[in-house]
């Protein structure tokens, strides 16, 4: 049995929610137990921890128009028609899950939506949440016309005649999203319960919610207050781009409400750029064949002021950084916060880190910044090969998701899924980190094989590393005496090459403080 703490063991004893002993079967033979699980070639690991995900989006998939299982634009339209017919009472057709590679240039058009539903507005975000697909009725209700100006932090996609074409990028999404009726309080609470059950079934015992807003905080508190929050939940409050530094008082007040049961709020989420596929990821040099360097959502000096302010109030800062310029600006801002406020155990972290210039890779270790990686994307796919690599060029492609380089440079690293952007299952995520080959196809060439991680390192990033960024490493993340019994049992020995791909393993049992929260063993 692998413990992800530097040694193997045959048995683990659990008492009163904690690990009472770790050792050989003989050593633990004399301990009384109300339940014995015979491993028989299976693996026990610390519970997985997801360092970046959107649980409410995942939990709402049973309620909204869910396009995550579609494989083409035609599939999307069929599901939209089905959902509209099944939900005639809904004023809006809203949901998410379409993929940019379904459409030429990654941009969907309103005409396809108008052809299937024209009497109700439609608002559908893509899988990464950075572009919305809308129909003519939604554009009409929002007052978006050819004369509408792009917001400073987004773009209205337009056709050759200058008319809105049906795609809204980044900040332009809010021109319509603010009109969509929000979920009810009961729906929010049910979404949290749904997400928790689904992720426990994947062996996850703790998560870091990328964005907690007032409505979702209320749901957390309601579920935690009923004793139903079995997931350790770290939350990040959203820095609202349309507001300034005066929002610090609201953030502090919400943080005060954020400790209840297994819920903690100690972070603030900042979006510093968008994504490469719609040319809003912030780059040091222009996208290939253009003079466009993407969007930095905050000017470099403004970002420094924000980091100094948040750091001075003891917040952990969680930054969305895709492009190499966004990464550099974030690191510069953290360095400035340390210069002004002094260095502390802040555990600020950069999420996504798709492009990190070689000059900046060693800075993660130097500054103590956690590299919050989403390894599932670090592989060749139609999406990456058609919509990303041609526009970043050969030089930048050489430092595309440079996880191996970060580890060799001593960076603290944690794994997240960004669910619902991609799978929440940590086992395929770990597999791609190790192989740099797409899951589950596995028939492509590896992407930058020198950036692969070994299995022990990848598992540690998904357990101990994420526990560290969640401030939980003293209690969880490894199998050691005295720690909380947050454990997962897999159906095979994933360290045995003959047992099959890691991503095909299944979770049989998940324990939270020794109590089953997912149990296929009976």
Short mmCIF file of C-alpha atoms in Angstrom, two decimals:
data_model
loop_
_atom_site.label_atom_id
_atom_site.label_comp_id
_atom_site.label_asym_id
_atom_site.label_seq_id
_atom_site.Cartn_x
_atom_site.Cartn_y
_atom_site.Cartn_z
CA UNK A 1 0.00 0.00 0.00
CA UNK A 2 1.42 3.37 -1.00
CA UNK A 3 1.04 6.17 1.50
CA UNK A 4 2.37 9.15 -0.49
CA UNK A 5 4.55 9.92 2.48
CA UNK A 6 7.74 8.19 1.43
CA UNK A 7 7.08 4.64 2.58
CA UNK A 8 4.84 1.67 1.90
CA UNK A 9 2.70 -0.15 4.44
CA UNK A 10 0.41 -3.15 4.63
CA UNK A 11 -2.28 -1.85 6.95
CA UNK A 12 -3.89 1.28 8.37
CA UNK A 13 -5.93 1.46 11.54
CA UNK A 14 -8.53 4.18 12.05
CA UNK A 15 -9.96 5.27 15.38
CA UNK A 16 -12.18 8.26 16.23
CA UNK A 17 -11.80 9.77 12.79
CA UNK A 18 -8.01 9.67 12.76
CA UNK A 19 -5.27 7.32 11.62
CA UNK A 20 -4.32 5.41 14.73
CA UNK A 21 -1.53 3.30 13.25
CA UNK A 22 0.27 2.56 9.99
CA UNK A 23 2.41 -0.54 9.57
CA UNK A 24 2.48 -4.23 8.81
CA UNK A 25 -0.52 -6.49 9.17
CA UNK A 26 1.25 -8.25 12.04
CA UNK A 27 1.90 -5.00 13.90
CA UNK A 28 -1.75 -3.99 13.67
CA UNK A 29 -3.17 -7.45 14.27
CA UNK A 30 -4.01 -6.85 17.90
CA UNK A 31 -6.11 -3.75 17.29
CA UNK A 32 -9.86 -4.16 17.54
CA UNK A 33 -11.85 -3.04 14.52
CA UNK A 34 -15.53 -2.70 13.69
CA UNK A 35 -14.70 -3.13 10.01
CA UNK A 36 -11.78 -4.74 8.18
CA UNK A 37 -11.16 -4.02 4.49
CA UNK A 38 -8.98 -6.62 2.78
CA UNK A 39 -6.99 -4.83 0.09
CA UNK A 40 -6.12 -7.88 -2.03
CA UNK A 41 -3.96 -5.96 -4.48
CA UNK A 42 -5.85 -2.68 -4.19
CA UNK A 43 -4.34 0.71 -3.37
CA UNK A 44 -5.06 2.98 -0.41
CA UNK A 45 -4.19 6.65 -0.84
CA UNK A 46 -4.85 9.85 1.04
CA UNK A 47 -8.11 11.41 -0.13
CA UNK A 48 -7.61 13.43 -3.29
CA UNK A 49 -7.93 17.21 -3.01
CA UNK A 50 -8.95 19.39 -5.94
CA UNK A 51 -7.16 22.74 -5.80
CA UNK A 52 -9.36 24.52 -8.36
CA UNK A 53 -12.92 23.67 -9.39
CA UNK A 54 -16.45 25.07 -9.69
CA UNK A 55 -18.67 22.72 -7.67
CA UNK A 56 -21.90 24.67 -8.02
CA UNK A 57 -21.59 24.63 -11.81
CA UNK A 58 -21.12 20.87 -11.63
CA UNK A 59 -23.99 20.35 -9.25
CA UNK A 60 -26.31 22.46 -11.41
CA UNK A 61 -25.81 20.27 -14.49
CA UNK A 62 -28.92 18.28 -13.58
CA UNK A 63 -30.96 21.50 -13.68
CA UNK A 64 -29.59 23.59 -16.57
CA UNK A 65 -29.13 22.82 -20.27
CA UNK A 66 -26.11 20.51 -20.03
CA UNK A 67 -23.98 20.33 -23.18
CA UNK A 68 -20.92 18.68 -21.62
CA UNK A 69 -21.63 15.30 -23.21
CA UNK A 70 -22.02 16.69 -26.72
CA UNK A 71 -19.47 16.06 -29.46
CA UNK A 72 -20.51 18.52 -32.14
CA UNK A 73 -22.59 21.60 -32.88
CA UNK A 74 -25.38 19.32 -34.12
CA UNK A 75 -25.37 17.43 -30.82
CA UNK A 76 -25.68 20.75 -28.98
CA UNK A 77 -28.69 21.79 -31.03
CA UNK A 78 -30.44 18.46 -30.41
CA UNK A 79 -29.91 18.80 -26.65
CA UNK A 80 -31.12 22.42 -26.70
CA UNK A 81 -34.33 21.35 -28.48
CA UNK A 82 -34.81 18.50 -25.98
CA UNK A 83 -34.21 20.77 -22.99
CA UNK A 84 -36.52 23.51 -24.30
CA UNK A 85 -39.35 21.00 -24.82
CA UNK A 86 -38.81 19.45 -21.38
CA UNK A 87 -38.76 22.84 -19.61
CA UNK A 88 -41.49 24.99 -21.18
CA UNK A 89 -41.87 27.01 -17.98
CA UNK A 90 -38.30 28.36 -18.07
CA UNK A 91 -38.10 31.92 -19.34
CA UNK A 92 -34.50 31.41 -20.49
CA UNK A 93 -32.65 28.43 -21.97
CA UNK A 94 -29.43 28.67 -19.97
CA UNK A 95 -26.56 26.29 -19.37
CA UNK A 96 -23.04 25.43 -20.49
CA UNK A 97 -20.70 22.80 -21.86
CA UNK A 98 -20.20 23.36 -25.61
CA UNK A 99 -16.64 23.25 -26.96
CA UNK A 100 -14.99 25.89 -29.14
CA UNK A 101 -13.70 23.30 -31.57
CA UNK A 102 -17.30 22.61 -32.64
CA UNK A 103 -17.26 25.85 -34.63
CA UNK A 104 -15.00 27.42 -37.30
CA UNK A 105 -12.48 29.64 -35.52
CA UNK A 106 -14.04 28.67 -32.21
CA UNK A 107 -16.93 31.12 -32.59
CA UNK A 108 -20.56 29.90 -32.63
CA UNK A 109 -23.27 31.81 -34.51
CA UNK A 110 -26.69 33.00 -33.40
CA UNK A 111 -28.42 31.74 -36.55
CA UNK A 112 -28.13 28.10 -35.47
CA UNK A 113 -29.81 28.91 -32.17
CA UNK A 114 -32.49 31.05 -33.83
CA UNK A 115 -33.36 28.11 -36.07
CA UNK A 116 -34.24 25.88 -33.09
CA UNK A 117 -35.50 28.37 -30.45
CA UNK A 118 -36.38 31.93 -31.40
CA UNK A 119 -39.14 32.84 -28.95
CA UNK A 120 -37.04 32.46 -25.79
CA UNK A 121 -33.58 33.90 -25.04
CA UNK A 122 -30.66 31.46 -24.97
CA UNK A 123 -27.44 31.90 -22.98
CA UNK A 124 -24.93 29.03 -23.06
CA UNK A 125 -21.38 29.27 -21.76
CA UNK A 126 -18.63 27.13 -23.27
CA UNK A 127 -16.75 24.55 -21.22
CA UNK A 128 -14.07 26.95 -20.01
CA UNK A 129 -16.58 29.67 -19.09
CA UNK A 130 -14.87 32.38 -21.13
CA UNK A 131 -17.29 32.62 -24.09
CA UNK A 132 -21.09 32.63 -24.27
CA UNK A 133 -23.26 31.54 -27.20
CA UNK A 134 -26.47 33.57 -27.45
CA UNK A 135 -29.40 33.85 -29.83
CA UNK A 136 -30.96 36.94 -31.37
CA UNK A 137 -33.61 37.17 -28.66
CA UNK A 138 -30.95 37.36 -25.94
CA UNK A 139 -29.03 40.03 -27.86
CA UNK A 140 -32.27 41.98 -28.30
CA UNK A 141 -33.12 41.87 -24.59
CA UNK A 142 -29.59 43.02 -23.73
CA UNK A 143 -29.73 45.85 -26.27
CA UNK A 144 -26.61 44.61 -28.06
CA UNK A 145 -26.42 45.92 -31.63
CA UNK A 146 -23.80 46.76 -34.23
CA UNK A 147 -23.43 50.12 -32.47
CA UNK A 148 -22.65 48.58 -29.07
CA UNK A 149 -19.09 49.15 -27.89
CA UNK A 150 -16.95 46.30 -26.57
CA UNK A 151 -16.44 46.43 -22.80
CA UNK A 152 -12.88 47.08 -21.67
CA UNK A 153 -12.50 43.50 -20.45
CA UNK A 154 -14.24 41.62 -23.25
CA UNK A 155 -15.29 41.44 -26.88
CA UNK A 156 -18.54 41.12 -28.81
CA UNK A 157 -17.82 38.84 -31.76
CA UNK A 158 -19.15 40.37 -34.99
CA UNK A 159 -19.84 39.25 -38.56
CA UNK A 160 -18.48 40.88 -41.71
CA UNK A 161 -21.18 43.54 -41.56
CA UNK A 162 -20.34 44.43 -37.95
CA UNK A 163 -23.46 42.82 -36.48
CA UNK A 164 -23.15 40.77 -33.26
CA UNK A 165 -22.67 37.21 -34.47
CA UNK A 166 -23.72 35.29 -31.34
CA UNK A 167 -20.46 34.88 -29.37
CA UNK A 168 -19.58 37.02 -26.35
CA UNK A 169 -16.08 36.80 -24.88
CA UNK A 170 -14.98 37.49 -21.29
CA UNK A 171 -16.50 40.69 -19.86
CA UNK A 172 -18.97 40.93 -22.74
CA UNK A 173 -20.70 37.83 -21.36
CA UNK A 174 -22.06 39.87 -18.45
CA UNK A 175 -24.06 42.03 -20.87
CA UNK A 176 -26.42 39.06 -21.11
CA UNK A 177 -25.64 36.88 -18.09
CA UNK A 178 -26.97 39.50 -15.67
CA UNK A 179 -30.40 39.08 -17.29
CA UNK A 180 -30.56 35.31 -16.74
CA UNK A 181 -32.76 34.44 -13.73
CA UNK A 182 -30.51 33.07 -10.96
CA UNK A 183 -31.06 29.66 -9.36
CA UNK A 184 -33.23 29.58 -6.26
CA UNK A 185 -31.69 29.08 -2.83
CA UNK A 186 -33.03 25.52 -2.78
CA UNK A 187 -31.44 24.81 -6.17
CA UNK A 188 -28.10 26.18 -4.98
CA UNK A 189 -28.15 23.96 -1.91
CA UNK A 190 -29.10 20.91 -3.95
CA UNK A 191 -26.31 21.70 -6.43
CA UNK A 192 -23.78 21.64 -3.59
CA UNK A 193 -25.09 18.31 -2.30
CA UNK A 194 -25.04 16.89 -5.85
CA UNK A 195 -21.45 18.01 -6.45
CA UNK A 196 -20.27 16.69 -3.12
CA UNK A 197 -21.69 13.21 -3.79
CA UNK A 198 -20.24 13.10 -7.30
CA UNK A 199 -16.77 14.13 -6.16
CA UNK A 200 -16.69 11.85 -3.13
CA UNK A 201 -17.37 9.02 -5.59
CA UNK A 202 -14.13 10.04 -7.32
CA UNK A 203 -12.13 9.83 -4.09
CA UNK A 204 -12.08 13.57 -3.42
CA UNK A 205 -12.27 14.65 0.22
CA UNK A 206 -11.37 18.35 -0.06
CA UNK A 207 -11.70 21.03 -2.69
CA UNK A 208 -10.87 24.66 -3.29
CA UNK A 209 -13.87 26.42 -4.80
CA UNK A 210 -12.48 28.88 -7.35
CA UNK A 211 -15.26 31.45 -6.90
CA UNK A 212 -17.62 31.81 -3.93
CA UNK A 213 -20.27 34.50 -4.30
CA UNK A 214 -22.93 35.63 -1.79
CA UNK A 215 -25.53 33.17 -3.11
CA UNK A 216 -23.21 30.18 -3.01
CA UNK A 217 -21.86 31.19 0.40
CA UNK A 218 -25.45 31.11 1.67
CA UNK A 219 -25.82 27.59 0.27
CA UNK A 220 -22.55 26.47 1.89
CA UNK A 221 -23.67 27.82 5.24
CA UNK A 222 -27.09 26.20 4.98
CA UNK A 223 -25.68 22.77 4.09
CA UNK A 224 -22.87 23.04 6.67
CA UNK A 225 -25.34 24.20 9.30
CA UNK A 226 -27.34 21.02 8.76
CA UNK A 227 -24.18 18.94 9.20
CA UNK A 228 -24.33 17.77 5.58
CA UNK A 229 -21.03 19.27 4.39
CA UNK A 230 -18.71 16.26 4.42
CA UNK A 231 -16.25 17.84 1.97
CA UNK A 232 -13.47 20.06 3.33
CA UNK A 233 -14.19 23.23 1.38
CA UNK A 234 -11.77 26.12 0.91
CA UNK A 235 -13.41 29.06 -0.82
CA UNK A 236 -12.27 32.09 -2.78
CA UNK A 237 -14.23 35.32 -2.86
CA UNK A 238 -14.35 37.06 -6.23
CA UNK A 239 -12.54 40.34 -6.88
CA UNK A 240 -15.12 42.14 -9.02
CA UNK A 241 -13.41 43.92 -11.91
CA UNK A 242 -16.08 46.61 -12.14
CA UNK A 243 -15.37 47.69 -8.58
CA UNK A 244 -12.26 49.11 -6.99
CA UNK A 245 -10.42 48.79 -3.71
CA UNK A 246 -13.51 49.87 -1.77
CA UNK A 247 -14.77 46.27 -2.09
CA UNK A 248 -12.23 45.17 0.52
CA UNK A 249 -14.74 45.83 3.33
CA UNK A 250 -17.29 43.51 1.69
CA UNK A 251 -14.64 40.82 1.23
CA UNK A 252 -13.62 41.05 4.87
CA UNK A 253 -17.24 40.81 6.00
CA UNK A 254 -17.87 37.74 3.83
CA UNK A 255 -14.68 36.12 5.10
CA UNK A 256 -15.98 36.49 8.64
CA UNK A 257 -19.05 34.43 7.62
CA UNK A 258 -16.96 31.75 5.94
CA UNK A 259 -15.93 29.43 8.74
CA UNK A 260 -18.59 26.89 9.58
CA UNK A 261 -18.14 23.15 9.91
CA UNK A 262 -15.74 22.04 7.16
CA UNK A 263 -16.01 25.37 5.28
CA UNK A 264 -13.25 27.98 5.31
CA UNK A 265 -12.95 31.22 3.34
CA UNK A 266 -9.46 32.65 3.21
CA UNK A 267 -8.87 33.39 -0.48
CA UNK A 268 -9.70 35.99 -3.10
CA UNK A 269 -9.88 35.06 -6.78
CA UNK A 270 -8.53 37.49 -9.40
CA UNK A 271 -8.85 36.99 -13.15
CA UNK A 272 -5.75 38.48 -14.76
CA UNK A 273 -6.47 37.31 -18.31
CA UNK A 274 -8.77 35.18 -20.43
CA UNK A 275 -7.91 32.16 -22.59
CA UNK A 276 -5.70 31.65 -25.61
CA UNK A 277 -8.39 30.20 -27.86
CA UNK A 278 -10.35 33.47 -28.05
CA UNK A 279 -7.16 35.58 -28.03
CA UNK A 280 -7.83 37.06 -24.58
CA UNK A 281 -5.01 35.21 -22.85
CA UNK A 282 -2.36 37.83 -22.04
CA UNK A 283 0.94 37.35 -23.93
CA UNK A 284 4.35 38.98 -23.79
CA UNK A 285 4.49 38.96 -27.58
CA UNK A 286 1.56 39.04 -30.05
CA UNK A 287 -0.39 36.03 -31.22
CA UNK A 288 1.06 34.63 -34.44
CA UNK A 289 0.17 36.75 -37.46
CA UNK A 290 -1.45 39.53 -35.39
CA UNK A 291 -0.53 42.57 -33.32
CA UNK A 292 -2.83 41.38 -30.52
CA UNK A 293 -1.22 40.58 -27.14
CA UNK A 294 -4.50 39.59 -25.52
CA UNK A 295 -6.04 41.14 -22.42
CA UNK A 296 -4.58 41.85 -19.02
CA UNK A 297 -7.73 42.41 -17.00
CA UNK A 298 -5.81 44.66 -14.61
CA UNK A 299 -2.93 46.96 -15.47
CA UNK A 300 0.32 45.77 -13.94
CA UNK A 301 0.51 48.61 -11.39
CA UNK A 302 -3.14 48.20 -10.45
CA UNK A 303 -2.58 44.48 -9.87
CA UNK A 304 0.35 45.26 -7.59
CA UNK A 305 -1.81 47.60 -5.51
CA UNK A 306 -4.50 44.90 -5.26
CA UNK A 307 -2.02 42.26 -4.12
CA UNK A 308 -0.47 44.55 -1.53
CA UNK A 309 -3.93 45.38 -0.16
CA UNK A 310 -5.23 41.80 -0.05
CA UNK A 311 -1.99 40.42 1.33
CA UNK A 312 -1.96 43.06 4.06
CA UNK A 313 -5.38 41.80 5.19
CA UNK A 314 -4.19 38.20 5.34
CA UNK A 315 -5.97 36.90 2.26
CA UNK A 316 -4.59 34.06 0.20
CA UNK A 317 -4.75 35.25 -3.43
CA UNK A 318 -5.73 32.84 -6.20
CA UNK A 319 -4.95 34.23 -9.67
CA UNK A 320 -6.24 33.02 -13.03
CA UNK A 321 -3.20 33.25 -15.31
CA UNK A 322 -3.15 31.58 -18.72
CA UNK A 323 -0.67 33.57 -20.83
CA UNK A 324 2.99 34.26 -20.12
CA UNK A 325 2.39 37.99 -19.61
CA UNK A 326 -0.38 37.32 -17.08
CA UNK A 327 1.92 34.92 -15.21
CA UNK A 328 4.72 37.48 -15.10
CA UNK A 329 2.40 40.28 -13.98
CA UNK A 330 1.01 38.06 -11.19
CA UNK A 331 4.47 37.05 -9.98
CA UNK A 332 5.58 40.69 -10.07
CA UNK A 333 2.54 41.68 -8.00
CA UNK A 334 3.19 38.97 -5.39
CA UNK A 335 6.82 40.04 -5.21
CA UNK A 336 5.69 43.62 -4.61
CA UNK A 337 3.32 42.48 -1.83
CA UNK A 338 6.21 40.69 -0.14
CA UNK A 339 8.42 43.77 -0.48
CA UNK A 340 5.81 46.07 1.06
CA UNK A 341 4.21 43.77 3.66
CA UNK A 342 7.03 41.36 4.41
CA UNK A 343 6.99 37.70 3.54
CA UNK A 344 4.49 35.45 5.32
CA UNK A 345 3.01 31.99 4.86
CA UNK A 346 0.45 33.28 2.35
CA UNK A 347 0.43 30.39 -0.15
CA UNK A 348 -0.69 32.62 -3.01
CA UNK A 349 -1.20 30.53 -6.11
CA UNK A 350 -1.46 30.88 -9.87
CA UNK A 351 -4.01 28.65 -11.59
CA UNK A 352 -3.86 27.23 -15.13
CA UNK A 353 -0.32 28.50 -15.93
CA UNK A 354 -0.58 27.39 -19.56
CA UNK A 355 2.41 29.43 -20.73
CA UNK A 356 5.25 30.29 -18.34
CA UNK A 357 8.24 32.02 -19.87
CA UNK A 358 11.47 30.19 -18.94
CA UNK A 359 12.70 33.33 -17.16
CA UNK A 360 9.75 33.08 -14.75
CA UNK A 361 9.74 29.37 -13.97
CA UNK A 362 12.22 29.55 -11.09
CA UNK A 363 10.34 32.46 -9.54
CA UNK A 364 7.59 30.20 -8.17
CA UNK A 365 10.07 28.57 -5.79
CA UNK A 366 11.85 31.86 -5.05
CA UNK A 367 8.60 33.57 -4.06
CA UNK A 368 6.92 30.55 -2.49
CA UNK A 369 4.06 30.73 -5.00
CA UNK A 370 2.12 27.52 -5.59
CA UNK A 371 1.77 26.35 -9.20
CA UNK A 372 -1.89 25.34 -9.35
CA UNK A 373 -1.86 23.03 -12.38
CA UNK A 374 -4.67 21.47 -14.43
CA UNK A 375 -2.73 18.63 -16.10
CA UNK A 376 -5.66 17.10 -17.99
CA UNK A 377 -5.17 19.74 -20.69
CA UNK A 378 -1.43 19.08 -21.13
CA UNK A 379 -1.80 16.80 -24.13
CA UNK A 380 -2.37 16.99 -27.86
CA UNK A 381 -6.04 17.13 -28.87
CA UNK A 382 -8.03 18.63 -31.72
CA UNK A 383 -8.82 21.57 -29.46
CA UNK A 384 -5.17 22.28 -28.62
CA UNK A 385 -3.73 21.44 -32.03
CA UNK A 386 -6.29 23.49 -34.00
CA UNK A 387 -7.18 26.39 -31.72
CA UNK A 388 -4.09 26.94 -29.55
CA UNK A 389 -0.74 25.85 -30.95
CA UNK A 390 -1.04 27.54 -34.38
CA UNK A 391 -1.59 30.91 -32.71
CA UNK A 392 1.15 30.80 -30.08
CA UNK A 393 3.97 29.66 -32.36
CA UNK A 394 6.81 27.21 -31.96
CA UNK A 395 8.81 29.05 -29.29
CA UNK A 396 5.90 29.48 -26.89
CA UNK A 397 4.72 25.95 -27.61
CA UNK A 398 8.02 24.79 -26.11
CA UNK A 399 6.91 26.01 -22.68
CA UNK A 400 3.27 24.90 -22.87
CA UNK A 401 2.19 23.57 -19.45
CA UNK A 402 5.81 23.21 -18.20
CA UNK A 403 5.04 21.14 -15.12
CA UNK A 404 8.23 19.08 -15.17
CA UNK A 405 10.31 22.25 -15.39
CA UNK A 406 8.45 23.75 -12.44
CA UNK A 407 9.04 20.66 -10.29
CA UNK A 408 12.74 20.57 -11.21
CA UNK A 409 12.96 24.26 -10.26
CA UNK A 410 11.53 23.46 -6.80
CA UNK A 411 8.08 25.01 -7.24
CA UNK A 412 5.34 23.91 -4.85
CA UNK A 413 2.75 22.26 -7.11
CA UNK A 414 -0.91 21.34 -6.61
CA UNK A 415 -3.40 19.73 -8.97
CA UNK A 416 -6.90 20.93 -9.78
CA UNK A 417 -9.44 19.94 -12.39
CA UNK A 418 -11.26 23.20 -13.15
CA UNK A 419 -14.40 21.06 -13.23
CA UNK A 420 -16.75 21.54 -15.07
CA UNK A 421 -14.32 22.71 -17.76
CA UNK A 422 -13.02 19.13 -17.85
CA UNK A 423 -13.33 15.95 -15.82
CA UNK A 424 -13.13 16.13 -12.06
CA UNK A 425 -11.75 12.58 -11.89
CA UNK A 426 -8.24 12.85 -10.39
CA UNK A 427 -7.08 9.51 -11.82
CA UNK A 428 -7.17 10.52 -15.52
CA UNK A 429 -5.69 13.87 -14.47
CA UNK A 430 -2.76 12.10 -12.82
CA UNK A 431 -2.39 9.83 -15.85
CA UNK A 432 -2.05 12.76 -18.26
CA UNK A 433 0.47 14.43 -15.94
CA UNK A 434 2.55 11.24 -16.17
CA UNK A 435 2.11 10.48 -19.89
CA UNK A 436 1.35 13.90 -21.49
CA UNK A 437 -0.97 11.91 -23.78
CA UNK A 438 -4.69 12.53 -24.19
CA UNK A 439 -7.10 10.48 -22.08
CA UNK A 440 -8.88 8.26 -22.94
CA UNK A 441 -7.73 8.01 -26.58
CA UNK A 442 -4.03 7.51 -25.75
CA UNK A 443 -3.05 7.23 -29.42
CA UNK A 444 -1.37 10.62 -29.93
CA UNK A 445 2.22 11.65 -29.50
CA UNK A 446 3.05 12.97 -26.03
CA UNK A 447 3.14 16.73 -25.65
CA UNK A 448 6.60 17.86 -24.52
CA UNK A 449 7.62 14.53 -22.94
CA UNK A 450 10.35 16.24 -20.91
CA UNK A 451 7.56 17.90 -18.94
CA UNK A 452 6.13 14.57 -17.74
CA UNK A 453 6.00 13.83 -14.01
CA UNK A 454 6.62 10.47 -12.40
CA UNK A 455 3.62 8.79 -10.76
CA UNK A 456 4.71 9.47 -7.17
CA UNK A 457 5.16 13.19 -7.90
CA UNK A 458 1.82 13.43 -9.69
CA UNK A 459 -0.04 11.65 -6.88
CA UNK A 460 1.66 13.86 -4.31
CA UNK A 461 0.50 16.96 -6.21
CA UNK A 462 -3.08 15.67 -6.15
CA UNK A 463 -2.95 14.90 -2.41
CA UNK A 464 -0.19 16.48 -0.34
CA UNK A 465 0.36 19.40 -2.72
CA UNK A 466 -3.30 20.35 -2.85
CA UNK A 467 -3.55 19.89 0.92
CA UNK A 468 -0.75 22.43 1.23
CA UNK A 469 -2.48 25.07 -0.88
CA UNK A 470 -5.64 24.35 1.14
CA UNK A 471 -3.77 24.88 4.47
CA UNK A 472 -4.67 21.29 5.38
CA UNK A 473 -1.31 19.53 5.19
CA UNK A 474 -0.95 19.18 8.95
CA UNK A 475 -4.20 17.19 9.09
CA UNK A 476 -4.52 15.50 5.68
CA UNK A 477 -2.70 14.76 2.43
CA UNK A 478 -0.58 11.81 3.60
CA UNK A 479 -1.24 8.57 5.45
CA UNK A 480 0.46 9.14 8.80
CA UNK A 481 -0.43 8.40 12.38
CA UNK A 482 -2.46 11.17 13.96
CA UNK A 483 -3.79 12.63 10.73
CA UNK A 484 -7.46 12.67 9.83
CA UNK A 485 -8.65 9.46 8.19
CA UNK A 486 -9.53 11.02 4.82
CA UNK A 487 -8.70 8.01 2.65
CA UNK A 488 -9.53 6.43 -0.69
CA UNK A 489 -9.38 2.78 -1.79
CA UNK A 490 -8.80 2.03 -5.49
CA UNK A 491 -9.71 -1.19 -7.26
CA UNK A 492 -6.11 -2.06 -8.27
CA UNK A 493 -2.46 -1.46 -7.52
CA UNK A 494 -1.88 1.57 -9.72
CA UNK A 495 1.89 1.22 -9.23
CA UNK A 496 1.81 -2.12 -11.01
CA UNK A 497 2.36 -1.52 -14.77
CA UNK A 498 0.40 -4.68 -15.47
CA UNK A 499 -2.73 -3.34 -13.77
CA UNK A 500 -3.62 -1.10 -16.70
CA UNK A 501 -3.68 2.68 -17.15
CA UNK A 502 -4.01 4.77 -14.01
CA UNK A 503 -6.94 6.67 -15.49
CA UNK A 504 -8.98 3.46 -15.75
CA UNK A 505 -8.80 2.71 -12.02
CA UNK A 506 -12.02 3.02 -10.01
CA UNK A 507 -12.70 4.29 -6.52
CA UNK A 508 -14.26 1.64 -4.28
CA UNK A 509 -14.31 3.48 -0.95
CA UNK A 510 -13.90 7.08 0.20
CA UNK A 511 -13.61 7.94 3.89
CA UNK A 512 -13.97 11.35 5.48
CA UNK A 513 -12.71 11.26 9.07
CA UNK A 514 -13.07 7.50 8.92
CA UNK A 515 -16.72 7.55 7.85
CA UNK A 516 -17.73 6.26 4.40
CA UNK A 517 -18.95 9.00 2.06
CA UNK A 518 -18.77 6.66 -0.94
CA UNK A 519 -18.82 2.90 -0.54
CA UNK A 520 -18.91 0.15 -3.16
CA UNK A 521 -17.41 -2.45 -0.83
CA UNK A 522 -20.52 -2.82 1.29
#
